[in-house]
Every structure is written in structure tokens, then in C-alpha cells.
């Protein structure tokens, strides 16, 4: 079937190639890549959106994995790849999920909302021997935290700031420099003491890039650069 996240990566790549061709003075080739972006954007909600079942979430895939893709939906908003009513619906759904704590723990983000797991034994519909609530089958990650804060700030700035505070509290409490038993920034972790791969710098660098405005995005600059505002 069709897969959401690679579609978003292709959207972003097409935009970057368009910028390169434009910088080289070739508007025709730049326009070709902009058309690719437009085609992807136009079809994302049609292909991956099922409002009656998933509200504003986009599905991870159209065959195996017809589940809410938290990361994919956040990234689609960050890129500006979904617009209009689908973007508004996604922002509302994300904000509601944050309020109900179905996608977050200590400032980190799950791939699938806890109330939309595939089964009690698995967050994902299909996994490669990964136990539930570990790694990509239900653990929590700080990699997409910046996307989440950025999305929620559209609807509820105080809630976005609260999320940012939780993120910082976790990093400080678990800071690897505090010695044995500490390892933050972790790659991912769980609610029952599970942790994986300490000093995983993407858990800091990507949120920083998004919230400081240095992450490349289709969004307008004044809608980013949130880091100092949140602090």
C-alpha cells in the first residue's frame, strides 16, 4: 500500500530540489518539483485521512498499518504539507490527545496513541519481534517533541509551554552527566523504567532545530523560532 512518512520525505526533497533549481536560474525545473509537492499535498488527506475513524490523524499506511501515525501527522503539519480543513482537524486532534495524555510521557512522544493500539499485545499492527511499549512498538521519544510543541501552540500556547517544561524536566533529571543510572537524552524510554541508547543527541538536536527556527520547513519564519518564547 501507500506509506505516509516516505511520502512526506519526498515532499520535502522535492521542495529542496526546487530551491536548488531556482538558485541555478532554472525556473522550469523548479516548477516541475513544485508540481510534485503540490500533487503530494493535494492527495495526503485523501489517501491517508479517515476522519470518521481517526479524526485528524493520518494513517501510517493504507494496507498493513492503517493506524494513527502520530509522528507522520506532526511532520505533515510541520512541513505545511497538509493545509486547510485537514490541517485544522489534525491540530485539534493532536491538542486533544496531548490534553488526554494518550501520546506523551515526560515530554516524549509515542508513535501510536495509547487508545488506538492494534491490540493489548502490540501498539503496531505488525512488528518484528519488538515487545509492546518498547522501541518503535510503544516507547516514547523526544525526537518529534519539537513538532508536537509547534503544532499544539497553534491551539493552546500554555499547553505547548507545559509540554516544553516536561521535556526539559526529564532531560535535567535524567542528564547523563549526573552519573551511573542516568543517560538522557535517551533514544526512547517507557513508563516502567525501560530506556534505550543513552546520549542520543537527536533527542535534543531536532527539537532545538524546530523550535529555534533552524530546521528547514515550508512554514513561515514567524510561525517558528519558538524556543526563546517557550523559555
Coordinates of C-alpha atoms in Angstrom, one line a residue:
X1 CA 0.0 0.0 0.0
X2 CA 0.9 3.7 0.2
X3 CA 3.1 4.8 3.1
X4 CA 2.8 8.2 4.8
X5 CA 6.3 9.1 6.1
X6 CA 8.2 8.3 2.8
X7 CA 5.6 10.5 1.0
X8 CA 6.4 13.4 3.4
X9 CA 10.1 12.9 2.9
X10 CA 9.6 13.0 -0.9
X11 CA 7.5 16.2 -0.4
X12 CA 10.4 17.8 1.4
X13 CA 13.0 16.6 -1.0
X14 CA 11.0 18.0 -3.9
X15 CA 10.9 21.4 -2.3
X16 CA 14.6 21.4 -1.6
X17 CA 15.3 20.4 -5.2
X18 CA 13.0 23.2 -6.4
X19 CA 15.0 25.7 -4.4
X20 CA 18.3 24.4 -5.8
X21 CA 17.0 24.7 -9.4
X22 CA 15.6 28.2 -8.7
X23 CA 19.0 29.2 -7.3
X24 CA 20.6 28.0 -10.5
X25 CA 18.2 30.1 -12.5
X26 CA 16.2 27.3 -14.0
X27 CA 12.6 28.2 -13.1
X28 CA 11.2 25.4 -15.4
X29 CA 12.9 22.6 -13.5
X30 CA 12.0 24.3 -10.2
X31 CA 8.4 24.4 -11.3
X32 CA 8.4 20.6 -12.0
X33 CA 9.4 19.9 -8.4
X34 CA 6.9 22.3 -7.0
X35 CA 4.3 20.4 -9.0
X36 CA 5.4 17.2 -7.3
X37 CA 4.9 18.9 -3.9
X38 CA 1.5 20.1 -4.9
X39 CA 0.4 16.7 -6.1
X40 CA 1.5 15.1 -2.8
X41 CA 0.0 17.8 -0.7
X42 CA -3.3 17.6 -2.6
X43 CA -3.6 13.9 -2.0
X44 CA -2.3 13.3 1.5
X45 CA -5.6 13.8 3.4
X46 CA -7.5 11.9 0.6
X47 CA -5.2 8.9 0.8
X48 CA -4.3 8.8 4.5
X49 CA -7.1 10.6 6.2
X50 CA -10.1 8.7 7.7
X51 CA -11.9 11.3 9.8
X52 CA -14.8 9.1 10.8
X53 CA -12.4 6.6 12.3
X54 CA -9.2 8.6 13.2
X55 CA -10.4 12.2 13.4
X56 CA -7.5 14.3 12.4
X57 CA -4.8 11.7 12.5
X58 CA -3.2 10.5 9.2
X59 CA -2.8 6.7 8.8
X60 CA 0.7 5.3 8.7
X61 CA -0.1 3.2 5.6
X62 CA -3.1 2.2 3.5
X63 CA -2.9 -1.6 3.9
X64 CA -0.9 -3.0 6.8
X65 CA -0.7 -0.3 9.4
X66 CA -3.9 1.6 8.9
X67 CA -3.3 3.2 12.3
X68 CA -3.0 6.8 13.5
X69 CA 0.6 7.9 12.8
X70 CA 1.4 10.5 15.4
X71 CA 4.9 11.3 14.1
X72 CA 3.7 11.4 10.5
X73 CA 0.8 13.7 11.3
X74 CA 3.1 16.0 13.2
X75 CA 5.6 16.1 10.5
X76 CA 3.0 16.8 7.8
X77 CA 1.9 19.8 9.8
X78 CA 5.5 20.9 10.3
X79 CA 6.2 20.8 6.6
X80 CA 2.9 22.5 5.7
X81 CA 2.2 19.5 3.5
X82 CA -1.5 19.4 4.7
X83 CA -3.5 22.6 4.5
X84 CA -7.0 23.9 5.2
X85 CA -9.5 21.7 6.9
X86 CA -7.3 18.6 7.2
X87 CA -4.6 20.7 8.9
X88 CA -7.1 22.3 11.3
X89 CA -8.6 18.9 12.1
X90 CA -5.1 17.5 12.7
X91 CA -4.1 20.3 15.0
X92 CA -7.4 19.9 17.0
X93 CA -6.9 16.1 17.3
X94 CA -3.2 16.5 18.4
X95 CA -4.1 19.1 21.0
X96 CA -6.9 16.9 22.4
X97 CA -4.5 13.9 22.5
X98 CA -1.9 15.9 24.4
X99 CA -4.5 17.0 27.0
X100 CA -5.7 13.4 27.5
X101 CA -2.0 12.2 27.7
X102 CA -2.5 9.5 25.0
X103 CA 0.6 10.4 23.1
X104 CA 3.1 11.8 25.6
X105 CA 5.1 10.9 28.7
X106 CA 7.7 13.2 30.2
X107 CA 7.7 15.4 27.2
X108 CA 8.3 12.5 24.8
X109 CA 6.0 11.2 22.0
X110 CA 4.6 7.8 21.1
X111 CA 4.2 6.6 17.5
X112 CA 0.6 5.5 18.1
X113 CA -1.9 6.9 20.6
X114 CA -2.4 4.6 23.6
X115 CA -6.1 4.5 22.9
X116 CA -5.5 3.3 19.3
X117 CA -3.1 0.5 19.8
X118 CA -3.5 -2.5 17.5
X119 CA -4.1 -4.8 20.4
X120 CA -3.1 -5.3 24.1
X121 CA 0.0 -7.1 22.9
X122 CA 1.1 -4.6 20.3
X123 CA 0.9 -0.9 19.6
X124 CA 1.7 -1.5 15.9
X125 CA -0.4 -3.8 13.8
X126 CA 2.7 -5.7 12.8
X127 CA 6.2 -5.7 14.5
X128 CA 9.4 -7.6 14.0
X129 CA 9.6 -9.2 17.5
X130 CA 9.7 -5.9 19.4
X131 CA 7.9 -6.2 22.7
X132 CA 4.9 -3.8 23.4
X133 CA 5.8 -0.5 24.9
X134 CA 9.5 -0.8 23.8
X135 CA 11.3 0.8 20.9
X136 CA 9.0 1.6 18.0
X137 CA 6.2 -0.5 19.4
X138 CA 5.0 1.9 22.0
X139 CA 8.0 3.6 23.6
X140 CA 8.3 7.4 24.0
X141 CA 10.7 9.5 22.0
X142 CA 11.9 13.1 22.2
X143 CA 12.9 13.2 18.5
X144 CA 9.5 14.6 17.5
X145 CA 8.9 16.7 20.5
X146 CA 9.6 20.0 18.7
X147 CA 7.0 19.1 16.0
X148 CA 4.4 18.4 18.7
X149 CA 5.1 21.7 20.6
X150 CA 4.9 23.6 17.3
X151 CA 1.6 22.0 16.4
X152 CA -0.1 22.5 19.8
X153 CA 1.0 26.1 20.1
X154 CA -1.5 26.9 17.3
X155 CA -4.3 25.9 19.5
X156 CA -3.2 26.2 23.1
X157 CA 0.1 28.1 23.8
X158 CA 0.0 27.4 27.6
X159 CA -0.3 23.7 26.9
X160 CA 2.6 23.8 24.5
X161 CA 4.7 25.6 27.1
X162 CA 3.8 22.9 29.7
X163 CA 4.9 20.2 27.2
X164 CA 8.2 22.1 26.8
X165 CA 8.7 22.2 30.6
X166 CA 8.1 18.5 30.9
X167 CA 10.7 17.9 28.2
X168 CA 13.3 20.0 30.0
X169 CA 12.5 18.5 33.4
X170 CA 13.1 15.0 32.0
X171 CA 16.4 16.0 30.4
X172 CA 17.6 17.6 33.6
X173 CA 16.5 14.7 35.9
X174 CA 18.0 12.0 33.6
X175 CA 21.1 14.0 32.5
X176 CA 23.9 11.5 31.6
X177 CA 26.4 13.8 33.4
X178 CA 24.8 13.0 36.7
X179 CA 26.5 9.6 36.7
X180 CA 25.5 5.9 36.7
X181 CA 21.8 5.2 36.2
X182 CA 21.4 8.3 34.1
X183 CA 21.6 8.6 30.3
X184 CA 19.4 11.4 28.9
X185 CA 19.0 12.3 26.2
X186 CA 17.7 8.7 25.6
X187 CA 16.8 7.4 22.2
X188 CA 13.5 6.2 23.8
X189 CA 12.1 5.1 27.1
X190 CA 8.9 3.8 28.7
X191 CA 6.7 4.1 31.8
X192 CA 8.1 1.2 33.7
X193 CA 11.8 2.0 33.7
X194 CA 12.6 0.9 30.2
X195 CA 15.3 3.0 28.5
X196 CA 17.3 2.6 25.3
X197 CA 20.5 4.1 24.0
X198 CA 21.8 7.0 26.2
X199 CA 23.3 10.2 24.9
X200 CA 21.1 10.0 21.8
X201 CA 21.7 13.5 20.5
X202 CA 18.8 13.6 18.0
X203 CA 16.5 13.8 21.0
X204 CA 18.0 17.3 21.6
X205 CA 19.1 18.5 18.2
X206 CA 15.9 18.0 16.3
X207 CA 13.6 19.7 18.9
X208 CA 16.2 22.5 19.1
X209 CA 16.3 22.9 15.3
X210 CA 12.5 23.0 15.0
X211 CA 11.8 25.4 17.9
X212 CA 14.8 27.7 17.2
X213 CA 13.7 28.0 13.6
X214 CA 16.9 26.5 12.1
X215 CA 15.1 23.3 10.8
X216 CA 14.2 23.7 7.2
X217 CA 10.4 23.8 6.8
X218 CA 7.8 25.1 4.4
X219 CA 6.3 27.1 7.3
X220 CA 6.8 30.9 7.5
X221 CA 9.6 32.0 9.8
X222 CA 7.4 34.0 12.1
X223 CA 5.5 30.8 12.9
X224 CA 8.6 29.1 14.1
X225 CA 11.5 30.3 16.3
X226 CA 9.6 29.3 19.4
X227 CA 12.5 28.2 21.7
X228 CA 13.1 31.5 23.4
X229 CA 9.3 32.2 23.6
X230 CA 8.8 28.9 25.4
X231 CA 11.7 29.6 27.7

